[in-house]
């Protein structure tokens, strides 16, 4: 396998409106750097014309297109790209031009100068709606806690990884994963730089609230038992409160008599409902983990590659 210096991996799902502009900006940047490179575009089961556009790009050198059999999700698509990557340094980015390709030389420079394993990015002046930014803020806080790595922005996919880190990530075979967090498991030297952020060039976001919540749960559940722990502590606190409250009721009954206690029965109902609700919530969280364990033991492939398109290069033996 012939190595290249820099690989760029881009997941593509229904991005027909953006691909021409993306490649129009990305390729000049890559050529300008004067390093050997490849661009790997992974079609994550797009339903629009993206795949056909991608196949046309694959006719030019330095570009490979991976076609997945269906939609596996952004992180699985990136993993599929990682599986054929030849670069000593690997960069991931989005296809919708929210991550400006012009920032890549910066990433590459920091990566080389500091001999880092991972260079993350912080989106300067983030161009997303409030409803999209708020969950990110929460998840960034949680991610910092559970990975113990003090990165500020986990959601920005414009990131650089060293080859060893990527090789270890593809050995993981996790069903639901969150690549920026997974990388920190293997990375020793990690840093973050600021990059600019743009509006989505065309089309619309592929993350409705439902998918977003799922992704955030992937991040929390695949890297920690935090939710289960929280429930445990919550449970201890609740029973303690329950005991105190029971004592209070007993005393009140003795002091104010039976009638007072009987009239308070609806308060008890209200309390009961709160507790029952919490129990259901707890069950749900445990169920979520069990569901994930079930998914993992089934050992289904996390992605299936249908085809890889590329132009054969001189001296290229594959
Ligand atoms: N994407 C993907 N598979 C999916 C959803 C998204 O490959 O199921 C890709 C998408 O084409 C884009 C990137 O992941 O390159 C980020 O998606 P999007 O811009 O919709 O997310 P947002 O910026 O709204 O978080
Ligand atoms: Mg986007």
Short mmCIF file of C-alpha atoms and ligand atoms in Angstrom, two decimals:
data_model
loop_
_atom_site.label_atom_id
_atom_site.label_comp_id
_atom_site.label_asym_id
_atom_site.label_seq_id
_atom_site.Cartn_x
_atom_site.Cartn_y
_atom_site.Cartn_z
CA UNK A 1 0.00 0.00 0.00
CA UNK A 2 1.37 3.36 -0.99
CA UNK A 3 1.13 5.82 1.87
CA UNK A 4 0.14 9.43 1.40
CA UNK A 5 0.82 12.28 3.79
CA UNK A 6 -2.72 13.51 4.33
CA UNK A 7 -6.09 11.77 3.94
CA UNK A 8 -9.36 13.64 4.13
CA UNK A 9 -12.44 11.56 5.00
CA UNK A 10 -15.88 13.05 4.31
CA UNK A 11 -19.23 11.37 5.01
CA UNK A 12 -21.91 12.24 2.48
CA UNK A 13 -25.64 11.84 3.00
CA UNK A 14 -27.94 13.66 0.60
CA UNK A 15 -25.50 16.44 -0.18
CA UNK A 16 -26.03 16.88 -3.93
CA UNK A 17 -26.33 20.65 -3.52
CA UNK A 18 -22.92 20.92 -1.84
CA UNK A 19 -20.57 18.46 -3.51
CA UNK A 20 -19.42 20.60 -6.46
CA UNK A 21 -18.75 23.60 -4.22
CA UNK A 22 -17.04 21.38 -1.66
CA UNK A 23 -14.62 19.83 -4.13
CA UNK A 24 -14.13 23.18 -5.82
CA UNK A 25 -12.78 24.57 -2.57
CA UNK A 26 -11.14 21.48 -1.10
CA UNK A 27 -8.96 20.34 -4.01
CA UNK A 28 -7.11 23.65 -4.56
CA UNK A 29 -6.37 23.82 -0.81
CA UNK A 30 -4.98 20.28 -0.82
CA UNK A 31 -2.86 20.86 -3.93
CA UNK A 32 -1.53 24.14 -2.57
CA UNK A 33 -0.15 22.40 0.52
CA UNK A 34 2.29 20.47 -1.64
CA UNK A 35 1.80 17.22 0.26
CA UNK A 36 0.69 13.93 -1.16
CA UNK A 37 -2.97 13.47 -0.32
CA UNK A 38 -6.16 11.54 -0.94
CA UNK A 39 -9.79 12.49 -0.45
CA UNK A 40 -12.12 9.68 0.58
CA UNK A 41 -15.80 10.43 0.17
CA UNK A 42 -18.17 7.96 1.78
CA UNK A 43 -21.68 7.84 0.41
CA UNK A 44 -23.82 6.90 3.39
CA UNK A 45 -26.77 5.57 1.40
CA UNK A 46 -27.81 8.92 -0.08
CA UNK A 47 -31.26 9.00 -1.63
CA UNK A 48 -30.55 11.95 -3.92
CA UNK A 49 -28.07 12.25 -6.77
CA UNK A 50 -24.99 12.44 -4.49
CA UNK A 51 -23.59 9.02 -5.44
CA UNK A 52 -23.62 9.76 -9.17
CA UNK A 53 -21.85 13.06 -8.61
CA UNK A 54 -19.31 11.32 -6.40
CA UNK A 55 -18.61 8.65 -9.01
CA UNK A 56 -17.69 11.40 -11.45
CA UNK A 57 -15.20 12.82 -8.96
CA UNK A 58 -13.72 9.35 -8.49
CA UNK A 59 -12.41 9.47 -12.05
CA UNK A 60 -9.78 12.00 -11.02
CA UNK A 61 -6.64 10.99 -9.14
CA UNK A 62 -6.41 11.37 -5.36
CA UNK A 63 -10.13 10.79 -4.95
CA UNK A 64 -11.81 7.63 -3.76
CA UNK A 65 -15.50 7.06 -3.28
CA UNK A 66 -16.85 4.44 -0.93
CA UNK A 67 -20.44 3.38 -1.45
CA UNK A 68 -22.21 1.91 1.56
CA UNK A 69 -25.17 -0.41 1.12
CA UNK A 70 -27.51 1.85 3.09
CA UNK A 71 -27.57 4.69 5.59
CA UNK A 72 -25.46 3.74 8.62
CA UNK A 73 -25.02 7.18 10.16
CA UNK A 74 -22.27 9.77 10.05
CA UNK A 75 -19.83 8.07 12.41
CA UNK A 76 -20.15 4.62 10.86
CA UNK A 77 -19.60 6.21 7.45
CA UNK A 78 -16.40 7.85 8.66
CA UNK A 79 -15.28 4.48 10.04
CA UNK A 80 -15.84 2.93 6.61
CA UNK A 81 -13.64 5.67 5.16
CA UNK A 82 -11.01 5.01 7.84
CA UNK A 83 -10.91 1.33 6.84
CA UNK A 84 -9.26 2.14 3.49
CA UNK A 85 -7.33 5.22 4.53
CA UNK A 86 -3.66 5.49 3.41
CA UNK A 87 -2.61 8.75 5.06
CA UNK A 88 -0.12 9.23 7.86
CA UNK A 89 -2.46 11.94 9.08
CA UNK A 90 -6.22 11.73 8.71
CA UNK A 91 -8.61 14.65 8.62
CA UNK A 92 -12.37 14.36 8.95
CA UNK A 93 -14.83 17.03 7.90
CA UNK A 94 -18.46 17.55 6.90
CA UNK A 95 -19.64 17.72 3.31
CA UNK A 96 -21.92 20.72 3.77
CA UNK A 97 -19.10 23.29 3.89
CA UNK A 98 -19.86 24.23 7.50
CA UNK A 99 -16.21 23.31 8.06
CA UNK A 100 -14.20 25.55 5.70
CA UNK A 101 -11.60 23.47 3.78
CA UNK A 102 -9.28 26.49 4.00
CA UNK A 103 -8.67 25.59 7.67
CA UNK A 104 -7.02 22.27 6.74
CA UNK A 105 -3.47 23.62 6.26
CA UNK A 106 -3.71 25.09 9.75
CA UNK A 107 -4.73 21.75 11.23
CA UNK A 108 -1.94 19.97 9.38
CA UNK A 109 0.63 22.51 10.56
CA UNK A 110 -0.39 22.26 14.23
CA UNK A 111 -0.50 18.47 13.98
CA UNK A 112 3.04 18.31 12.57
CA UNK A 113 4.60 20.96 14.77
CA UNK A 114 3.25 19.54 18.01
CA UNK A 115 3.44 15.87 16.93
CA UNK A 116 -0.12 15.53 18.27
CA UNK A 117 -2.32 12.44 18.12
CA UNK A 118 -5.50 14.45 17.84
CA UNK A 119 -6.14 18.06 16.96
CA UNK A 120 -9.71 19.09 17.69
CA UNK A 121 -11.37 22.34 16.72
CA UNK A 122 -13.49 24.99 18.35
CA UNK A 123 -16.07 26.65 16.13
CA UNK A 124 -15.59 30.38 16.22
CA UNK A 125 -18.89 32.24 15.74
CA UNK A 126 -20.92 29.10 15.27
CA UNK A 127 -23.58 29.46 12.59
CA UNK A 128 -26.29 27.21 13.91
CA UNK A 129 -29.67 27.78 15.50
CA UNK A 130 -30.00 28.22 19.26
CA UNK A 131 -31.84 24.89 19.49
CA UNK A 132 -28.86 23.18 17.87
CA UNK A 133 -26.25 24.95 20.01
CA UNK A 134 -27.88 24.39 23.42
CA UNK A 135 -27.71 20.56 23.34
CA UNK A 136 -24.10 20.86 22.13
CA UNK A 137 -23.21 22.97 25.15
CA UNK A 138 -24.63 20.35 27.52
CA UNK A 139 -22.98 17.49 25.71
CA UNK A 140 -19.61 19.23 25.65
CA UNK A 141 -19.77 19.51 29.40
CA UNK A 142 -20.70 15.84 29.79
CA UNK A 143 -18.03 14.74 27.31
CA UNK A 144 -15.36 16.61 29.24
CA UNK A 145 -16.41 14.83 32.43
CA UNK A 146 -16.57 11.31 31.04
CA UNK A 147 -13.46 11.36 28.87
CA UNK A 148 -11.42 13.41 31.31
CA UNK A 149 -10.10 15.38 28.36
CA UNK A 150 -10.71 19.09 28.56
CA UNK A 151 -11.72 19.74 24.95
CA UNK A 152 -14.20 22.54 24.56
CA UNK A 153 -16.02 21.55 21.38
CA UNK A 154 -16.70 17.87 20.71
CA UNK A 155 -19.23 18.30 17.97
CA UNK A 156 -17.08 19.92 15.32
CA UNK A 157 -16.03 17.14 12.95
CA UNK A 158 -13.21 19.08 11.33
CA UNK A 159 -10.46 17.25 13.19
CA UNK A 160 -7.07 15.67 12.56
CA UNK A 161 -5.95 12.25 13.79
CA UNK A 162 -2.62 10.47 13.64
CA UNK A 163 -2.50 7.16 11.80
CA UNK A 164 -1.99 4.97 14.92
CA UNK A 165 -5.09 6.47 16.55
CA UNK A 166 -7.20 5.75 13.48
CA UNK A 167 -5.84 2.20 13.21
CA UNK A 168 -6.85 1.52 16.80
CA UNK A 169 -10.27 3.05 16.27
CA UNK A 170 -11.07 0.74 13.36
CA UNK A 171 -10.21 -2.25 15.50
CA UNK A 172 -12.94 -1.26 17.97
CA UNK A 173 -15.96 -2.41 15.96
CA UNK A 174 -18.40 -0.51 18.13
CA UNK A 175 -22.00 -0.40 16.99
CA UNK A 176 -22.80 3.09 18.09
CA UNK A 177 -19.82 5.29 18.51
CA UNK A 178 -18.78 8.90 18.65
CA UNK A 179 -15.45 9.28 16.89
CA UNK A 180 -14.05 12.39 18.63
CA UNK A 181 -14.57 10.73 22.02
CA UNK A 182 -13.34 7.30 20.89
CA UNK A 183 -10.12 8.87 19.65
CA UNK A 184 -9.29 10.23 23.10
CA UNK A 185 -9.20 6.64 24.40
CA UNK A 186 -6.06 6.07 22.31
CA UNK A 187 -4.57 9.52 22.05
CA UNK A 188 -1.83 10.80 24.29
CA UNK A 189 -1.14 14.25 22.91
CA UNK A 190 -4.32 16.18 22.26
CA UNK A 191 -4.95 19.82 21.52
CA UNK A 192 -7.60 22.14 20.12
CA UNK A 193 -7.46 25.08 17.73
CA UNK A 194 -10.05 27.62 16.67
CA UNK A 195 -11.58 27.36 13.21
CA UNK A 196 -14.25 29.44 11.54
CA UNK A 197 -17.70 28.02 10.97
CA UNK A 198 -20.06 28.71 8.10
CA UNK A 199 -23.73 28.33 7.32
CA UNK A 200 -24.69 25.11 5.62
CA UNK A 201 -24.01 25.78 1.90
CA UNK A 202 -27.08 23.99 0.47
CA UNK A 203 -29.67 21.40 1.45
CA UNK A 204 -30.75 20.95 5.05
CA UNK A 205 -29.33 19.39 8.19
CA UNK A 206 -29.58 15.60 8.47
CA UNK A 207 -30.03 15.81 12.21
CA UNK A 208 -33.59 16.14 13.35
CA UNK A 209 -33.94 16.32 17.15
CA UNK A 210 -34.54 12.58 17.41
CA UNK A 211 -31.25 11.70 15.69
CA UNK A 212 -29.43 14.32 17.73
CA UNK A 213 -30.63 12.89 21.05
CA UNK A 214 -29.63 9.43 19.88
CA UNK A 215 -26.15 10.60 18.96
CA UNK A 216 -25.69 12.31 22.30
CA UNK A 217 -26.76 9.14 24.06
CA UNK A 218 -24.20 7.24 21.95
CA UNK A 219 -21.56 9.54 23.32
CA UNK A 220 -22.60 9.17 26.96
CA UNK A 221 -23.53 5.48 26.94
CA UNK A 222 -20.59 4.19 24.93
CA UNK A 223 -18.05 5.83 27.13
CA UNK A 224 -19.40 5.72 30.64
CA UNK A 225 -21.91 4.35 33.11
CA UNK A 226 -22.70 7.89 34.17
CA UNK A 227 -26.51 7.64 33.71
CA UNK A 228 -26.67 4.44 35.76
CA UNK A 229 -24.52 6.00 38.48
CA UNK A 230 -26.71 9.11 38.57
CA UNK A 231 -29.77 6.95 39.04
CA UNK A 232 -28.10 5.02 41.81
CA UNK A 233 -27.21 8.18 43.73
CA UNK A 234 -30.65 9.62 42.97
CA UNK A 235 -32.21 6.43 44.35
CA UNK A 236 -30.26 6.65 47.60
CA UNK A 237 -31.24 10.27 48.02
CA UNK A 238 -34.88 9.49 47.25
CA UNK A 239 -35.21 6.70 49.80
CA UNK A 240 -33.53 8.87 52.41
CA UNK A 241 -36.04 11.65 51.71
CA UNK A 242 -38.81 9.05 51.81
CA UNK A 243 -37.77 7.88 55.29
CA UNK A 244 -37.57 11.47 56.60
CA UNK A 245 -40.96 12.24 55.13
CA UNK A 246 -42.46 9.10 56.69
CA UNK A 247 -41.16 10.15 60.10
CA UNK A 248 -42.58 13.62 59.62
CA UNK A 249 -45.99 12.18 58.72
CA UNK A 250 -45.94 9.91 61.75
CA UNK A 251 -45.15 12.78 64.06
CA UNK A 252 -47.76 15.04 62.42
CA UNK A 253 -50.35 12.32 62.85
CA UNK A 254 -49.57 11.98 66.53
CA UNK A 255 -49.71 15.72 67.07
CA UNK A 256 -52.68 16.69 64.88
CA UNK A 257 -54.66 13.47 64.98
CA UNK A 258 -56.01 10.97 62.45
CA UNK A 259 -58.13 13.37 60.40
CA UNK A 260 -55.18 15.43 59.39
CA UNK A 261 -53.37 12.38 58.08
CA UNK A 262 -56.37 11.13 56.09
CA UNK A 263 -56.82 14.44 54.38
CA UNK A 264 -53.21 14.36 53.40
CA UNK A 265 -53.74 11.20 51.39
CA UNK A 266 -53.72 13.00 48.06
CA UNK A 267 -50.30 14.40 48.81
CA UNK A 268 -49.17 10.82 49.10
CA UNK A 269 -50.66 10.05 45.72
CA UNK A 270 -48.76 12.92 44.20
CA UNK A 271 -45.55 11.72 45.76
CA UNK A 272 -46.25 8.19 44.60
CA UNK A 273 -46.64 9.34 41.03
CA UNK A 274 -43.32 11.15 41.13
CA UNK A 275 -41.60 8.02 42.38
CA UNK A 276 -43.30 5.70 39.91
CA UNK A 277 -42.32 8.07 37.11
CA UNK A 278 -38.73 8.02 38.23
CA UNK A 279 -38.78 4.24 38.36
CA UNK A 280 -39.98 4.05 34.80
CA UNK A 281 -37.28 6.47 33.78
CA UNK A 282 -34.68 4.32 35.50
CA UNK A 283 -36.00 1.22 33.77
CA UNK A 284 -35.80 3.02 30.47
CA UNK A 285 -32.17 3.90 30.94
CA UNK A 286 -31.28 0.36 31.94
CA UNK A 287 -33.25 -0.89 28.95
CA UNK A 288 -31.26 1.42 26.73
CA UNK A 289 -28.02 -0.17 27.90
CA UNK A 290 -29.41 -3.69 27.53
CA UNK A 291 -30.55 -2.81 24.02
CA UNK A 292 -27.05 -1.69 23.21
CA UNK A 293 -25.52 -4.84 24.68
CA UNK A 294 -27.92 -6.86 22.55
CA UNK A 295 -26.90 -4.89 19.50
CA UNK A 296 -23.25 -5.45 20.28
CA UNK A 297 -23.48 -9.20 20.92
CA UNK A 298 -25.28 -9.72 17.63
CA UNK A 299 -22.01 -8.61 16.05
CA UNK A 300 -23.60 -7.14 12.98
CA UNK A 301 -21.13 -5.23 10.85
CA UNK A 302 -21.27 -1.54 11.67
CA UNK A 303 -21.20 -0.79 7.95
CA UNK A 304 -21.10 -2.72 4.69
CA UNK A 305 -19.19 -1.41 1.70
CA UNK A 306 -20.92 -2.02 -1.60
CA UNK A 307 -18.27 -0.56 -3.92
CA UNK A 308 -15.12 1.50 -3.98
CA UNK A 309 -14.53 3.77 -6.96
CA UNK A 310 -11.16 5.24 -7.87
CA UNK A 311 -8.90 5.89 -10.83
CA UNK A 312 -5.92 3.57 -10.90
CA UNK A 313 -2.77 5.54 -10.29
CA UNK A 314 0.65 4.76 -11.69
CA UNK A 315 2.63 2.34 -9.53
CA UNK A 316 -0.46 1.66 -7.47
CA UNK A 317 -0.70 -1.96 -6.46
CA UNK A 318 -3.79 -2.84 -4.49
N1 LIG B 1 -24.15 12.47 7.44
C1 LIG B 1 -23.98 11.13 7.10
N2 LIG B 1 -24.95 10.24 7.47
C2 LIG B 1 -26.05 10.60 8.19
C3 LIG B 1 -26.19 11.97 8.56
C4 LIG B 1 -25.22 12.87 8.19
O1 LIG B 1 -23.01 10.76 6.46
O2 LIG B 1 -26.89 9.75 8.47
C5 LIG B 1 -23.10 13.46 7.05
C6 LIG B 1 -23.62 14.67 6.28
O3 LIG B 1 -23.65 14.43 4.89
C7 LIG B 1 -22.58 15.73 6.63
C8 LIG B 1 -22.20 15.37 8.06
O4 LIG B 1 -22.56 14.00 8.22
O5 LIG B 1 -21.42 15.63 5.81
C9 LIG B 1 -22.89 16.25 9.09
O6 LIG B 1 -24.29 16.25 8.89
P1 LIG B 1 -25.18 17.57 9.00
O7 LIG B 1 -24.51 18.71 8.33
O8 LIG B 1 -26.54 17.21 8.52
O9 LIG B 1 -25.22 17.77 10.56
P2 LIG B 1 -25.23 19.16 11.37
O10 LIG B 1 -24.17 20.06 10.77
O11 LIG B 1 -26.60 19.71 11.23
O12 LIG B 1 -24.88 18.73 12.75
MG1 LIG B 2 -23.78 20.49 8.95
#
